[in-house]
mmCIF file of N, CA and C in Angstrom:
data_model
loop_
_atom_site.group_PDB
_atom_site.id
_atom_site.type_symbol
_atom_site.label_atom_id
_atom_site.label_comp_id
_atom_site.label_asym_id
_atom_site.label_seq_id
_atom_site.Cartn_x
_atom_site.Cartn_y
_atom_site.Cartn_z
ATOM 1 N N MET A 1 58.421 106.332 104.818
ATOM 2 C CA MET A 1 59.254 105.348 105.343
ATOM 3 C C MET A 1 58.691 103.764 105.546
ATOM 4 N N GLY A 2 59.227 103.380 106.392
ATOM 5 C CA GLY A 2 58.382 101.931 106.547
ATOM 6 C C GLY A 2 59.464 101.471 106.931
ATOM 7 N N GLU A 3 59.005 100.214 107.107
ATOM 8 C CA GLU A 3 59.850 99.209 108.061
ATOM 9 C C GLU A 3 60.012 97.824 107.487
ATOM 10 N N LEU A 4 61.176 96.524 107.767
ATOM 11 C CA LEU A 4 61.055 95.705 107.163
ATOM 12 C C LEU A 4 60.527 94.699 107.821
ATOM 13 N N ASN A 5 59.934 93.435 107.623
ATOM 14 C CA ASN A 5 59.390 92.840 109.721
ATOM 15 C C ASN A 5 60.469 91.696 109.234
ATOM 16 N N LEU A 6 61.658 91.154 109.640
ATOM 17 C CA LEU A 6 62.792 90.512 109.591
ATOM 18 C C LEU A 6 62.384 89.764 110.912
ATOM 19 N N TYR A 7 61.190 88.133 110.629
ATOM 20 C CA TYR A 7 61.352 87.038 111.373
ATOM 21 C C TYR A 7 61.001 87.784 112.992
ATOM 22 N N GLY A 8 60.097 88.621 112.709
ATOM 23 C CA GLY A 8 59.303 88.850 113.641
ATOM 24 C C GLY A 8 59.803 90.691 114.691
ATOM 25 N N VAL A 9 61.117 90.600 113.829
ATOM 26 C CA VAL A 9 61.736 92.010 114.289
ATOM 27 C C VAL A 9 61.564 93.418 113.406
ATOM 28 N N TYR A 10 61.021 94.767 113.896
ATOM 29 C CA TYR A 10 60.707 95.144 112.908
ATOM 30 C C TYR A 10 61.980 96.257 112.385
ATOM 31 N N VAL A 11 62.561 95.883 111.501
ATOM 32 C CA VAL A 11 63.884 97.266 111.441
ATOM 33 C C VAL A 11 63.630 98.310 110.599
ATOM 34 N N PRO A 12 63.944 99.776 110.662
ATOM 35 C CA PRO A 12 63.592 100.331 109.709
ATOM 36 C C PRO A 12 64.650 100.776 109.178
ATOM 37 N N ILE A 13 63.611 101.327 107.636
ATOM 38 C CA ILE A 13 64.863 101.607 106.121
ATOM 39 C C ILE A 13 65.219 102.485 106.427
ATOM 40 N N PHE A 14 65.455 102.896 106.926
ATOM 41 C CA PHE A 14 66.765 104.268 107.417
ATOM 42 C C PHE A 14 67.911 103.859 107.854
ATOM 43 N N LEU A 15 67.437 102.751 109.031
ATOM 44 C CA LEU A 15 68.701 102.254 109.441
ATOM 45 C C LEU A 15 69.667 101.313 108.325
ATOM 46 N N ILE A 16 68.814 100.818 107.490
ATOM 47 C CA ILE A 16 69.859 99.905 107.423
ATOM 48 C C ILE A 16 70.515 101.386 105.974
ATOM 49 N N GLN A 17 69.624 102.027 105.783
ATOM 50 C CA GLN A 17 70.379 103.470 104.688
ATOM 51 C C GLN A 17 71.492 103.851 105.537
ATOM 52 N N ALA A 18 71.452 104.259 106.912
ATOM 53 C CA ALA A 18 72.644 104.668 108.041
ATOM 54 C C ALA A 18 73.383 104.032 107.511
ATOM 55 N N ILE A 19 72.902 102.223 108.169
ATOM 56 C CA ILE A 19 74.429 101.901 107.786
ATOM 57 C C ILE A 19 75.097 101.422 106.537
ATOM 58 N N LEU A 20 74.507 101.468 105.435
ATOM 59 C CA LEU A 20 75.082 100.926 104.394
ATOM 60 C C LEU A 20 75.516 102.856 103.753
ATOM 61 N N ALA A 21 75.409 104.060 104.316
ATOM 62 C CA ALA A 21 76.448 105.140 104.459
ATOM 63 C C ALA A 21 77.142 104.990 104.876
ATOM 64 N N TYR A 22 77.716 104.529 105.968
ATOM 65 C CA TYR A 22 78.588 104.365 106.897
ATOM 66 C C TYR A 22 79.656 103.644 106.215
ATOM 67 N N ILE A 23 79.174 102.307 105.451
ATOM 68 C CA ILE A 23 79.834 100.863 105.190
ATOM 69 C C ILE A 23 80.869 101.915 103.667
ATOM 70 N N LEU A 24 80.010 103.104 102.495
ATOM 71 C CA LEU A 24 79.880 103.495 101.793
ATOM 72 C C LEU A 24 81.234 104.705 102.452
ATOM 73 N N LEU A 25 81.261 105.506 103.678
ATOM 74 C CA LEU A 25 82.268 106.126 104.353
ATOM 75 C C LEU A 25 83.381 105.481 104.653
ATOM 76 N N ASN A 26 83.274 104.298 105.035
ATOM 77 C CA ASN A 26 84.606 103.462 105.124
ATOM 78 C C ASN A 26 84.951 103.462 103.908
ATOM 79 N N ILE A 27 84.525 103.296 102.411
ATOM 80 C CA ILE A 27 84.990 102.988 101.174
ATOM 81 C C ILE A 27 85.824 104.741 101.520
ATOM 82 N N VAL A 28 85.112 105.602 100.712
ATOM 83 C CA VAL A 28 85.947 106.502 100.727
ATOM 84 C C VAL A 28 86.173 107.040 101.256
ATOM 85 N N SER A 29 86.441 106.893 102.761
ATOM 86 C CA SER A 29 87.781 107.574 103.766
ATOM 87 C C SER A 29 89.257 107.074 103.249
ATOM 88 N N LEU A 30 88.947 106.075 102.607
ATOM 89 C CA LEU A 30 90.565 105.867 102.124
ATOM 90 C C LEU A 30 91.149 106.245 101.021
ATOM 91 N N GLY A 31 90.565 107.271 100.500
ATOM 92 C CA GLY A 31 90.699 107.900 99.683
ATOM 93 C C GLY A 31 91.063 109.328 100.209
ATOM 94 N N THR A 32 90.173 109.535 101.083
ATOM 95 C CA THR A 32 90.316 110.648 101.798
ATOM 96 C C THR A 32 91.591 111.010 103.077
ATOM 97 N N ASP A 33 91.871 110.095 103.176
ATOM 98 C CA ASP A 33 92.621 109.908 104.363
ATOM 99 C C ASP A 33 93.991 110.655 103.985
ATOM 100 N N ARG A 34 94.032 110.039 102.687
ATOM 101 C CA ARG A 34 95.285 110.873 102.103
ATOM 102 C C ARG A 34 95.560 112.625 101.984
ATOM 103 N N LEU A 35 94.596 112.779 101.978
ATOM 104 C CA LEU A 35 94.353 114.890 101.373
ATOM 105 C C LEU A 35 94.394 114.995 103.303
ATOM 106 N N ILE A 36 94.215 114.281 103.563
ATOM 107 C CA ILE A 36 94.215 114.739 105.625
ATOM 108 C C ILE A 36 95.251 114.267 106.250
ATOM 109 N N ALA A 37 95.790 113.939 105.638
ATOM 110 C CA ALA A 37 97.134 113.750 105.932
ATOM 111 C C ALA A 37 98.325 114.241 105.767
ATOM 112 N N LYS A 38 97.932 114.693 104.052
ATOM 113 C CA LYS A 38 98.896 115.816 103.842
ATOM 114 C C LYS A 38 98.137 117.195 103.942
ATOM 115 N N GLY A 39 97.484 117.320 105.090
ATOM 116 C CA GLY A 39 96.398 118.834 105.492
ATOM 117 C C GLY A 39 96.295 119.460 104.305
ATOM 118 N N TRP A 40 95.299 118.749 103.431
ATOM 119 C CA TRP A 40 94.408 119.812 102.461
ATOM 120 C C TRP A 40 93.243 120.180 103.499
ATOM 121 N N ILE A 41 92.462 119.044 104.398
ATOM 122 C CA ILE A 41 91.401 119.220 104.688
ATOM 123 C C ILE A 41 91.856 119.432 106.301
ATOM 124 N N ALA A 42 90.835 120.787 106.738
ATOM 125 C CA ALA A 42 91.371 121.499 107.755
ATOM 126 C C ALA A 42 90.694 120.693 109.278
ATOM 127 N N LEU A 43 89.414 120.502 108.848
ATOM 128 C CA LEU A 43 89.092 119.860 110.143
ATOM 129 C C LEU A 43 88.350 118.473 109.753
ATOM 130 N N PRO A 44 88.924 117.271 109.654
ATOM 131 C CA PRO A 44 88.863 116.288 109.154
ATOM 132 C C PRO A 44 87.520 115.322 110.504
ATOM 133 N N GLY A 45 87.186 116.358 111.211
ATOM 134 C CA GLY A 45 86.532 115.318 112.264
ATOM 135 C C GLY A 45 85.216 115.582 111.335
ATOM 136 N N ALA A 46 85.067 117.245 111.100
ATOM 137 C CA ALA A 46 83.655 117.856 110.569
ATOM 138 C C ALA A 46 83.580 117.391 108.698
ATOM 139 N N PHE A 47 84.611 117.327 108.324
ATOM 140 C CA PHE A 47 84.605 116.708 107.384
ATOM 141 C C PHE A 47 83.822 115.072 106.725
ATOM 142 N N ASN A 48 84.283 114.304 108.279
ATOM 143 C CA ASN A 48 83.959 113.330 107.807
ATOM 144 C C ASN A 48 82.195 113.598 108.238
ATOM 145 N N LEU A 49 82.300 113.982 109.459
ATOM 146 C CA LEU A 49 80.863 114.311 109.984
ATOM 147 C C LEU A 49 80.100 114.172 108.631
ATOM 148 N N CYS A 50 80.131 116.007 107.570
ATOM 149 C CA CYS A 50 79.622 116.099 106.290
ATOM 150 C C CYS A 50 79.116 115.158 105.451
ATOM 151 N N LEU A 51 80.531 114.842 105.146
ATOM 152 C CA LEU A 51 81.079 113.317 104.023
ATOM 153 C C LEU A 51 80.185 112.418 104.336
ATOM 154 N N TYR A 52 78.945 112.412 106.280
ATOM 155 C CA TYR A 52 78.595 111.137 106.068
ATOM 156 C C TYR A 52 77.265 111.311 106.269
ATOM 157 N N VAL A 53 76.939 112.634 106.254
ATOM 158 C CA VAL A 53 75.277 113.196 106.034
ATOM 159 C C VAL A 53 75.279 113.386 104.638
ATOM 160 N N ILE A 54 76.155 113.731 103.681
ATOM 161 C CA ILE A 54 76.037 113.837 102.289
ATOM 162 C C ILE A 54 75.457 111.990 101.541
ATOM 163 N N LEU A 55 76.544 111.523 102.274
ATOM 164 C CA LEU A 55 75.978 110.098 101.553
ATOM 165 C C LEU A 55 74.536 110.036 101.747
ATOM 166 N N LEU A 56 74.489 109.911 103.297
ATOM 167 C CA LEU A 56 73.683 109.199 103.602
ATOM 168 C C LEU A 56 72.241 110.104 103.107
ATOM 169 N N GLY A 57 71.935 111.307 102.652
ATOM 170 C CA GLY A 57 70.985 112.106 102.412
ATOM 171 C C GLY A 57 70.944 111.280 100.471
ATOM 172 N N LEU A 58 72.138 111.522 100.073
ATOM 173 C CA LEU A 58 72.278 110.618 98.460
ATOM 174 C C LEU A 58 71.873 109.131 98.275
ATOM 175 N N ILE A 59 71.790 108.345 99.575
ATOM 176 C CA ILE A 59 71.484 106.954 99.075
ATOM 177 C C ILE A 59 70.071 106.780 99.886
ATOM 178 N N HIS A 60 69.427 107.923 101.034
ATOM 179 C CA HIS A 60 67.809 108.284 101.254
ATOM 180 C C HIS A 60 67.148 109.102 99.510
ATOM 181 N N TRP A 61 67.433 109.598 99.150
ATOM 182 C CA TRP A 61 66.799 110.166 98.012
ATOM 183 C C TRP A 61 67.107 108.577 96.853
ATOM 184 N N LEU A 62 68.066 108.500 96.319
ATOM 185 C CA LEU A 62 68.042 106.927 95.531
ATOM 186 C C LEU A 62 67.071 106.421 96.107
ATOM 187 N N SER A 63 66.724 105.868 97.505
ATOM 188 C CA SER A 63 66.341 104.884 97.667
ATOM 189 C C SER A 63 64.160 105.348 97.046
ATOM 190 N N ILE A 64 64.256 106.789 97.821
ATOM 191 C CA ILE A 64 63.129 107.682 97.022
ATOM 192 C C ILE A 64 63.104 107.215 96.137
ATOM 193 N N VAL A 65 63.633 107.884 95.010
ATOM 194 C CA VAL A 65 63.910 108.156 93.439
ATOM 195 C C VAL A 65 63.151 105.983 92.818
ATOM 196 N N TYR A 66 63.993 105.380 93.441
ATOM 197 C CA TYR A 66 63.841 104.259 92.831
ATOM 198 C C TYR A 66 62.961 102.797 93.796
ATOM 199 N N PHE A 67 62.288 103.558 94.669
ATOM 200 C CA PHE A 67 61.999 102.268 95.359
ATOM 201 C C PHE A 67 60.555 103.309 95.576
ATOM 202 N N GLY A 68 60.419 104.383 95.925
ATOM 203 C CA GLY A 68 59.406 105.084 96.909
ATOM 204 C C GLY A 68 58.134 104.576 95.140
#
């Protein structure tokens, strides 16, 4: 892991990945909200948390494979 130096402010790479995963979660949740409304997903809070962790892990893995 590392960090970026943006005009003297060090920003961790993992923070950028977490923000990217959150943006991707908001896009994916547009589709999953329909499933939650229909009752197909029992615990929507736990589902969204697990989905975020999966997306964060995927983005982190992709950044290691392609940039590491």
